[in-house]
Short mmCIF file of C-alpha atoms (C1' of nucleotides) in Angstrom, two decimals:
data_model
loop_
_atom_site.label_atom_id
_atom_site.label_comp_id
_atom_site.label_asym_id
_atom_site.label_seq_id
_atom_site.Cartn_x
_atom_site.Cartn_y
_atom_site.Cartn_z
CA UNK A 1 -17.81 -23.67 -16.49
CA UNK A 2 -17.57 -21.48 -19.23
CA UNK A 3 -14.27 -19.46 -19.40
CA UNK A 4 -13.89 -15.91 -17.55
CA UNK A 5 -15.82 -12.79 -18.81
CA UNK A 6 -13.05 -10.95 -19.65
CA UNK A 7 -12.94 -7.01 -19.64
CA UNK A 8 -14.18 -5.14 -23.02
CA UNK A 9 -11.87 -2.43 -23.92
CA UNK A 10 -13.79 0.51 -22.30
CA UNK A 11 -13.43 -1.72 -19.07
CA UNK A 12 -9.73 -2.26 -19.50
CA UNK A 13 -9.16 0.87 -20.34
CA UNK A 14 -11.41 2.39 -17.67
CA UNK A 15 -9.31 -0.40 -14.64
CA UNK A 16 -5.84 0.56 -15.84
CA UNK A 17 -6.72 4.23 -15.72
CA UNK A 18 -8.07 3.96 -12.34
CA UNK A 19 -5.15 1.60 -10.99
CA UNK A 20 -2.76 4.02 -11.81
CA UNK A 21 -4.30 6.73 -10.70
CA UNK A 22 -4.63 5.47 -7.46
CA UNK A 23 -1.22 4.07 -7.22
CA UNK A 24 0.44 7.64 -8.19
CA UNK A 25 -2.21 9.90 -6.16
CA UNK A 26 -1.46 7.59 -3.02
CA UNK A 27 2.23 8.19 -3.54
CA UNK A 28 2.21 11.50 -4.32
CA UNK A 29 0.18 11.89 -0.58
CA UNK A 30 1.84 10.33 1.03
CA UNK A 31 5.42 12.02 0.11
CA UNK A 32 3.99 15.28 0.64
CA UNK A 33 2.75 14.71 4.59
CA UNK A 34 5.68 13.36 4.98
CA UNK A 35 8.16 15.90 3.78
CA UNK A 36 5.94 18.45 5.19
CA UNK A 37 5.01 17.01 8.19
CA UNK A 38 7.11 13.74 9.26
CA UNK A 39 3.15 12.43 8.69
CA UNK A 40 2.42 8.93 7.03
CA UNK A 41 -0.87 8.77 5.63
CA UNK A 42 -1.67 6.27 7.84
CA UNK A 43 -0.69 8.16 10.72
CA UNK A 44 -2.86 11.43 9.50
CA UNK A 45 -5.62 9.01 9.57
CA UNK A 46 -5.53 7.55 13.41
CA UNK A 47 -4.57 11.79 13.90
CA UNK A 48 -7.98 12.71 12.43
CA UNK A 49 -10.28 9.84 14.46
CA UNK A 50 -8.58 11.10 18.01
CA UNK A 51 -8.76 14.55 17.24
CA UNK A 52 -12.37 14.07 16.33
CA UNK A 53 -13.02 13.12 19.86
CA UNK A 54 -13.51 15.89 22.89
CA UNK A 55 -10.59 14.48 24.52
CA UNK A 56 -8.73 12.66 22.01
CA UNK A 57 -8.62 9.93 23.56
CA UNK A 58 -10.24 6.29 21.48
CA UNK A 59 -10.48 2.56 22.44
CA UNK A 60 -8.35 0.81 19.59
CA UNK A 61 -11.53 -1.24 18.45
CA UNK A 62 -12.81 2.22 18.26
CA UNK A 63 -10.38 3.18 15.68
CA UNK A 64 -10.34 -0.34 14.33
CA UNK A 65 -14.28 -0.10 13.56
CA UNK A 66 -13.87 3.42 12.19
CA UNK A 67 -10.84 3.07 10.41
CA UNK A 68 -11.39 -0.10 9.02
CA UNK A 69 -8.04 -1.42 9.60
CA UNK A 70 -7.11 -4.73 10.34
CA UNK A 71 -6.80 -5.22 13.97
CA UNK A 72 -2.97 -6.45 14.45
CA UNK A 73 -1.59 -3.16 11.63
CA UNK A 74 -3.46 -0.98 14.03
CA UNK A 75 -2.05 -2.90 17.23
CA UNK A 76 1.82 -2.12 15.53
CA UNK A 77 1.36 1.56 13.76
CA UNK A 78 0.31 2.52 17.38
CA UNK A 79 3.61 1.39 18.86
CA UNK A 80 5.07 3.13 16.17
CA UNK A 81 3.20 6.55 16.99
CA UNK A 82 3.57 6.10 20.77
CA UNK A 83 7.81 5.56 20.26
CA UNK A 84 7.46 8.74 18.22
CA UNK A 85 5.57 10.09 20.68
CA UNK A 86 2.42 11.25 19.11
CA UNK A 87 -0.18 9.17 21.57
CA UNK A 88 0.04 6.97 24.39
CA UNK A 89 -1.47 3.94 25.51
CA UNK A 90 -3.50 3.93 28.69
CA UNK A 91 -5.16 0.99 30.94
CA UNK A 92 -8.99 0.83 31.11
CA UNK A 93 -10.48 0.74 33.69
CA UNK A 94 -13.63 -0.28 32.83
CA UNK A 95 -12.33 -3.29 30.83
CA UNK A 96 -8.97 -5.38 31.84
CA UNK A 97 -8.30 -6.64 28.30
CA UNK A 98 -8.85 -3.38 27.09
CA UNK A 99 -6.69 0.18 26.71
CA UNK A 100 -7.27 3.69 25.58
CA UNK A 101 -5.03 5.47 22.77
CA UNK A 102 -4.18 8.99 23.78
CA UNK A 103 -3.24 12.04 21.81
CA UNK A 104 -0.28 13.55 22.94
CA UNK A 105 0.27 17.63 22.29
CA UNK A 106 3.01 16.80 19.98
CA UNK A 107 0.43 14.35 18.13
CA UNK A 108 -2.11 17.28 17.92
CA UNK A 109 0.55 19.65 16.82
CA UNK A 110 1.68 17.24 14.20
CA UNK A 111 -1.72 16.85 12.79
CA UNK A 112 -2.71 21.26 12.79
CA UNK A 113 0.66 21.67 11.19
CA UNK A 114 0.29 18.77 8.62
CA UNK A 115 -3.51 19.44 7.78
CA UNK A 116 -3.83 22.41 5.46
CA UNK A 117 -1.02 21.69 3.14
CA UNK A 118 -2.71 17.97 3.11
CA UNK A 119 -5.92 19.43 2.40
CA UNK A 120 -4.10 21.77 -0.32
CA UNK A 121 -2.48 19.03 -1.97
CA UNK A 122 -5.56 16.62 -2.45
CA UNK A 123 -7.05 19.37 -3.77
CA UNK A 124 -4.65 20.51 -6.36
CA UNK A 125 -3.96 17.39 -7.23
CA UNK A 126 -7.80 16.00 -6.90
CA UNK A 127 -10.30 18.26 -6.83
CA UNK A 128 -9.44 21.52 -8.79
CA UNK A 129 -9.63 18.82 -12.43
CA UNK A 130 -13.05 17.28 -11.44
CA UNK A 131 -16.57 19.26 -12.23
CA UNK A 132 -19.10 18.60 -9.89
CA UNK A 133 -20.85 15.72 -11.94
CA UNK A 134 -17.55 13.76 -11.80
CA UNK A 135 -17.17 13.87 -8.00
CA UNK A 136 -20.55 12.87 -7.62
CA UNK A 137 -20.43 10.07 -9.89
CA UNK A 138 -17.33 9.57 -8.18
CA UNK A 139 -19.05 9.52 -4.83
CA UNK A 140 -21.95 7.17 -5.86
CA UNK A 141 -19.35 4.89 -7.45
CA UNK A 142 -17.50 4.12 -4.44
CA UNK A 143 -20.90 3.84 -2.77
CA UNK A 144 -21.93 0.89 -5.04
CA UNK A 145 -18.63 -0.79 -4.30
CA UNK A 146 -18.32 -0.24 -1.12
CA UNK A 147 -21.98 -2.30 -0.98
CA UNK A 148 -20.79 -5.10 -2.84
CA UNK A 149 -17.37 -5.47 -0.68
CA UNK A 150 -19.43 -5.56 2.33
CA UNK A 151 -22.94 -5.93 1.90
CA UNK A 152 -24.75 -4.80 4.58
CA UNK A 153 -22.50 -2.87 6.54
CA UNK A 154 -23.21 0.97 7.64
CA UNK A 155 -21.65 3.35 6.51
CA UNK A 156 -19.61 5.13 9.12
CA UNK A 157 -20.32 7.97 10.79
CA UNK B 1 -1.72 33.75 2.58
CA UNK B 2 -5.61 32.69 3.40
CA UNK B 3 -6.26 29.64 5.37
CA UNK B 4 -6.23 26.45 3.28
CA UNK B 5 -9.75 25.78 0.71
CA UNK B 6 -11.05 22.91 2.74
CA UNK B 7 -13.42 20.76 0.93
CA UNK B 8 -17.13 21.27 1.08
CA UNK B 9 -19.75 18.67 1.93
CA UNK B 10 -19.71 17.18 -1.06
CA UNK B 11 -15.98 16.98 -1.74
CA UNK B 12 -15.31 15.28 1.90
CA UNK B 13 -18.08 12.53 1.15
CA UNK B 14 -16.75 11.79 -2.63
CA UNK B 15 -13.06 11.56 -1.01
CA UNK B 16 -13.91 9.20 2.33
CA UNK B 17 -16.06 7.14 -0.20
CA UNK B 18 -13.51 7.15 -2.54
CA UNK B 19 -10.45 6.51 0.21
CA UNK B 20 -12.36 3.49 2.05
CA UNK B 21 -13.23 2.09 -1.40
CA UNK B 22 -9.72 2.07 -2.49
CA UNK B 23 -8.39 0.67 0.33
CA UNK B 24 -10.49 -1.76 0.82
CA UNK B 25 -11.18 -3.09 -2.84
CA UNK B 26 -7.36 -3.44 -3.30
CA UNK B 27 -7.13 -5.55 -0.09
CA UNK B 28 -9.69 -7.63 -1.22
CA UNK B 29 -8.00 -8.61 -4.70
CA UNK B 30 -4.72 -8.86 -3.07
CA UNK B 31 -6.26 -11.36 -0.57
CA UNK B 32 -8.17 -13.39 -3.16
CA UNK B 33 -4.94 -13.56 -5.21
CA UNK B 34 -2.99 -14.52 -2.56
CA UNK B 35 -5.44 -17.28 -1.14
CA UNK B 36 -6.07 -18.61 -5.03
CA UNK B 37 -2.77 -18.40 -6.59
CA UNK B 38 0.18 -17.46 -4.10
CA UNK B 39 0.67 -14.40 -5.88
CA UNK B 40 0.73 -10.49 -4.71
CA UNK B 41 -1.22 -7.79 -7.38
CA UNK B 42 2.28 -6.64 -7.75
CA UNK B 43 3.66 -9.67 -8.73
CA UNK B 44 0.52 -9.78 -11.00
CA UNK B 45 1.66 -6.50 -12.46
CA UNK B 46 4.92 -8.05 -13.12
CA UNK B 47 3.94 -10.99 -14.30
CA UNK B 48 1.00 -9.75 -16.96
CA UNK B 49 3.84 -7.09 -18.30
CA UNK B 50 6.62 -9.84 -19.05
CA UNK B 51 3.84 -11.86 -20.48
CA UNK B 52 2.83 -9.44 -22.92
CA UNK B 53 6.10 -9.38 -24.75
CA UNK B 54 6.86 -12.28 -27.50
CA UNK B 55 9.88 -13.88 -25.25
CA UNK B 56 8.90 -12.89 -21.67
CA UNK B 57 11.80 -10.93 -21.39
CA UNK B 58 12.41 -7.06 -20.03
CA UNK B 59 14.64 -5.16 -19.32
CA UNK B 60 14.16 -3.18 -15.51
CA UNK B 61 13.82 0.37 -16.91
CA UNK B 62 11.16 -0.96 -19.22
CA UNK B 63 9.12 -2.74 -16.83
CA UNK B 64 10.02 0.33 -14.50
CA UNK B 65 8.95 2.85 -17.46
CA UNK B 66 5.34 0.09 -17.65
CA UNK B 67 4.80 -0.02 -14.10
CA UNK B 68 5.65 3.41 -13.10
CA UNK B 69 7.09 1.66 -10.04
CA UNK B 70 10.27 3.07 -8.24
CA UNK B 71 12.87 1.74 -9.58
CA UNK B 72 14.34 0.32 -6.20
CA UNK B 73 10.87 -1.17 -5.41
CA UNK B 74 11.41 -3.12 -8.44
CA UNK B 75 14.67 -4.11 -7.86
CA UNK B 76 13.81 -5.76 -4.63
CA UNK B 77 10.59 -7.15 -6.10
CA UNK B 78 12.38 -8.56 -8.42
CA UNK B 79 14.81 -10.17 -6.25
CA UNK B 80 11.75 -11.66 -4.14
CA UNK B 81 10.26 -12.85 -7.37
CA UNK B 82 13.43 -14.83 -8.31
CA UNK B 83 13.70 -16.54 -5.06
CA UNK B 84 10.83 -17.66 -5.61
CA UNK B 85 11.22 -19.06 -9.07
CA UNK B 86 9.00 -16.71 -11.21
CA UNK B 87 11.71 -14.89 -12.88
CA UNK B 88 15.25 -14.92 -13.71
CA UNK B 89 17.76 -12.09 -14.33
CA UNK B 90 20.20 -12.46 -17.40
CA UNK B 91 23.21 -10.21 -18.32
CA UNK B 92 22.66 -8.08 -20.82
CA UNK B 93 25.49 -8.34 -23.85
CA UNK B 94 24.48 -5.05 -25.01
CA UNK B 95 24.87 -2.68 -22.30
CA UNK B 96 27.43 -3.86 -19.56
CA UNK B 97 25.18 -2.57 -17.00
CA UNK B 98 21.91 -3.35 -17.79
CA UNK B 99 20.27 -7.07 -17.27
CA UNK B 100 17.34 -8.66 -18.40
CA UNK B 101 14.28 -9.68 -16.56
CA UNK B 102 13.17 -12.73 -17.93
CA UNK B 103 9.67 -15.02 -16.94
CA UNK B 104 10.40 -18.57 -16.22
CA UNK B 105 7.90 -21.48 -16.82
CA UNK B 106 6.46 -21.46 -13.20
CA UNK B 107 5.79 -17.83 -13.58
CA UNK B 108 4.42 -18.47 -17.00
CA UNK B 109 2.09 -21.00 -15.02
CA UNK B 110 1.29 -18.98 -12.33
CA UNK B 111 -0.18 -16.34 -14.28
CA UNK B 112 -1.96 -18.34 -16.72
CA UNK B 113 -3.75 -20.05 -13.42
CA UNK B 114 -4.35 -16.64 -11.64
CA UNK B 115 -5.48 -13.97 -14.31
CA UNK B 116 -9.50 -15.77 -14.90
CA UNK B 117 -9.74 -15.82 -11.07
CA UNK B 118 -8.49 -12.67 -10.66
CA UNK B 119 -10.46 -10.90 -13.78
CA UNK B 120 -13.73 -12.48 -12.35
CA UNK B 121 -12.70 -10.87 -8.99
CA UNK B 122 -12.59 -7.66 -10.60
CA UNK B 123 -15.73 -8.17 -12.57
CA UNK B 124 -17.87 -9.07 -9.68
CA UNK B 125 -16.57 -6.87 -6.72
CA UNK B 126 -16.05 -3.50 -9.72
CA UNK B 127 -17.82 -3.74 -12.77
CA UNK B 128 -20.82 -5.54 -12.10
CA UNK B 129 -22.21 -3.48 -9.72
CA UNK B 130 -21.60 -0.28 -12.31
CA UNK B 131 -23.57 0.78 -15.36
CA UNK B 132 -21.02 1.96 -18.73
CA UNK B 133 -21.61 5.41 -17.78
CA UNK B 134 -19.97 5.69 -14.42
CA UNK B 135 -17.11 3.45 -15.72
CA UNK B 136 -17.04 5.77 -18.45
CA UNK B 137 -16.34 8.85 -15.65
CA UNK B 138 -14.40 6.93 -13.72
CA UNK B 139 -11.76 6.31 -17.19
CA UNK B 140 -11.78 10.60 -17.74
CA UNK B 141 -11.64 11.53 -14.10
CA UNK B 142 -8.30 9.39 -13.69
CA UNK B 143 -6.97 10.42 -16.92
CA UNK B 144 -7.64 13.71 -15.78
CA UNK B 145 -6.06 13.01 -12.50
CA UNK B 146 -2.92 11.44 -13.85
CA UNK B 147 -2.85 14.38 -16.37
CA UNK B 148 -2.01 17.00 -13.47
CA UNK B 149 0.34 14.55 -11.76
CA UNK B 150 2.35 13.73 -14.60
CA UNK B 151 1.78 16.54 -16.78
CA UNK B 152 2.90 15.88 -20.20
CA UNK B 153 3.34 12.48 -19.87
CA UNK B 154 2.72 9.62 -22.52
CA UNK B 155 -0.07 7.15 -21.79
CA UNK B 156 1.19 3.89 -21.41
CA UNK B 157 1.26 1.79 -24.67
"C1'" DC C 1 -20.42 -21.96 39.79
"C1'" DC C 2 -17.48 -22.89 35.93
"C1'" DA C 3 -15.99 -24.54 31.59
"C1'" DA C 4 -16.41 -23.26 26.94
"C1'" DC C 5 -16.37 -19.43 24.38
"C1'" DC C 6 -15.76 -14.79 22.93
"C1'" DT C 7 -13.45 -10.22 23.02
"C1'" DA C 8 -9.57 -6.83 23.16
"C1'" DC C 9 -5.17 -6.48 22.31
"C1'" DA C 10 -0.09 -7.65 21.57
"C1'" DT C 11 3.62 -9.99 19.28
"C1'" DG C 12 6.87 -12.49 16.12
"C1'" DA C 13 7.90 -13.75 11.64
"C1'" DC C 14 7.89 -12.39 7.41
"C1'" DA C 15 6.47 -9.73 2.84
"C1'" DT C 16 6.49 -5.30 0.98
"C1'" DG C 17 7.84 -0.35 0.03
"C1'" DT C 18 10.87 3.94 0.58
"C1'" DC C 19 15.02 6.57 0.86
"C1'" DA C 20 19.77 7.18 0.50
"C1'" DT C 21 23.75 5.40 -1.26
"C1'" DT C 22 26.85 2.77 -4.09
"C1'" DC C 23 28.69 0.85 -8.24
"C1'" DA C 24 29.80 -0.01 -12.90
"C1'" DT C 25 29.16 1.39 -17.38
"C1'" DT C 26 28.02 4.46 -21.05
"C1'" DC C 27 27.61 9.11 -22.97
"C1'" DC C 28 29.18 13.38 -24.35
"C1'" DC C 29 31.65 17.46 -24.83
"C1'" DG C 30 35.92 19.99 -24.58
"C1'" DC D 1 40.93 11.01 -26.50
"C1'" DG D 2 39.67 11.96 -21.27
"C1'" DG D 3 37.01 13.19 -17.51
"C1'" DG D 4 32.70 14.59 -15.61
"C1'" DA D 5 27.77 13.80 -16.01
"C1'" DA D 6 24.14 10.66 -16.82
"C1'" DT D 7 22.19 5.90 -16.82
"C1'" DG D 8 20.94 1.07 -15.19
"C1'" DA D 9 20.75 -1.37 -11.46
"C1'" DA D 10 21.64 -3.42 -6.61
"C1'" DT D 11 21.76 -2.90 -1.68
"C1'" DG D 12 21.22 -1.74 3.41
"C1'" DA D 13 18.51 0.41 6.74
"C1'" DC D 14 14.31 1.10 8.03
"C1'" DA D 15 8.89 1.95 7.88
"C1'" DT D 16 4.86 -0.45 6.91
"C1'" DG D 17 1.41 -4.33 6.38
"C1'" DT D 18 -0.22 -9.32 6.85
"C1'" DC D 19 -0.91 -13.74 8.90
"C1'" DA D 20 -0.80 -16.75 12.62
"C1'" DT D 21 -0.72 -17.08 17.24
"C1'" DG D 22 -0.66 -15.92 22.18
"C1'" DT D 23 -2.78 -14.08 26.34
"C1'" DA D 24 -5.56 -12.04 29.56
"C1'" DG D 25 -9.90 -10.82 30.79
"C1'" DG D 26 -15.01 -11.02 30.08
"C1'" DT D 27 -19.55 -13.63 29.24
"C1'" DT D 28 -22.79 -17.23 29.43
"C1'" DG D 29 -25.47 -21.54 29.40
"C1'" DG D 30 -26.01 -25.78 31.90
#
DNA sequence: CCAACCTACATGACATGTCATTCATTCCCG
DNA sequence: CGGGAATGAATGACATGTCATGTAGGTTGG
């Protein structure tokens, strides 16, 4: 086999760029919800799936298929929520392997408290330095990657 | 005040895109690192910074000042990476406190026998499924990014 | 029917990352 | 000089994420 294609220089240039934008914008996120809010990101996520449903309530493959995660860091950040108290775990009926994750009224008042400044921040940080051609290159990007990681898959909804 | 600017249409697409791209592009090169070469991207990061000076050696602030990593992050990565034999940590004569970071011949190894997987990882899941133009937004959208996290802040030699 | 298989979920061990704190040394200004 | 502030770095406690595995309950073809 012939060696690797390396990167050219606009590539390098372009994958440093990006890695450490990503790295710093995912910290900077994060610190905010949580000095604001006592949030992870991770927890404003599995917030925003249950409180997307009428009753906030979700099967964990539910939030597994939706959030993508993998199934055993969604299994143990919901023990962590439900010994902080923002959801509990209920049996199903319908299915004896199965259980329901339950917003709690401190877990929606965690996530209406925590959601403008979040909303704020990504966009002070985010969008207020984009123009609208950047975003949607942005968008279309991601698209085409996301096709290549998983080829096939639909996009959620 | 008035309520928070939430995004428009447009703006929530770009960031979910952008979010589930992220997250799951970096697990993928983490996993194919891992599987290929035992190493993490952050020892990869590590690694590729003390091989880019003439005697593999660093001091912490340095790599901490490359990296932009925390600096306690890096002291316990660093302390996971010598256990494991990819590093060692010499005094430093000059400054009583300080200490040098310094690659050993298995890390040397170990990076030489991961990067051409790794860059080919890149190059297939990233760049070959983008034209120059979108990798050229993508480079100014996260330099404009990183501009209004850090502002006035060097680029990174 | 029932054995093989699949699905939904939990768990333990361990790697990683953050925050707060500690410690020694160096710097700097009166 | 001397003492307080700044710097370079390590550490302990804890939150988070991954992998491998366990377990109970469903599903299905012979």
């Amino acid at each position: 086999m012939t060696g690797p294609r390396w990167l050219d220089d606009d590539e390098q240039r372009a994958w440093r760029s990006y890695l450490r934008m990503q790295a710093r914008l995912t910290a900077r996120l994060n610190r905010q919800l949580q000095a604001d809010s006592g949030l992870s990101l991770a927890d404003y996520d599995v917030l925003v799936q249950l409180t997307d449903t009428p009753d906030g309530r979700l099967r964990p493959f539910e939030l597994q298929r939706d959030l993508q995660w993998e199934q055993s860091r969604l299994s143990h950040h919901l023990t962590r929520m439900q010994r902080r108290g923002l959801v509990v775990r209920e049996e199903c009926a319908d299915d004896g392997r199965g259980a329901f994750v339950v917003l709690t009224d401190a877990g929606r008042d965690a996530i209406v408290a925590a959601a403008p400044g979040h909303v704020e921040t990504v966009r002070r940080l985010f969008f207020d330095g984009l123009d609208a051609e950047q975003v949607a290159t942005l968008e279309r990007l991601s698209a085409r990657v996301l096709d290549r990681l998983d080829p096939g898959e639909e996009p959620p909804a």
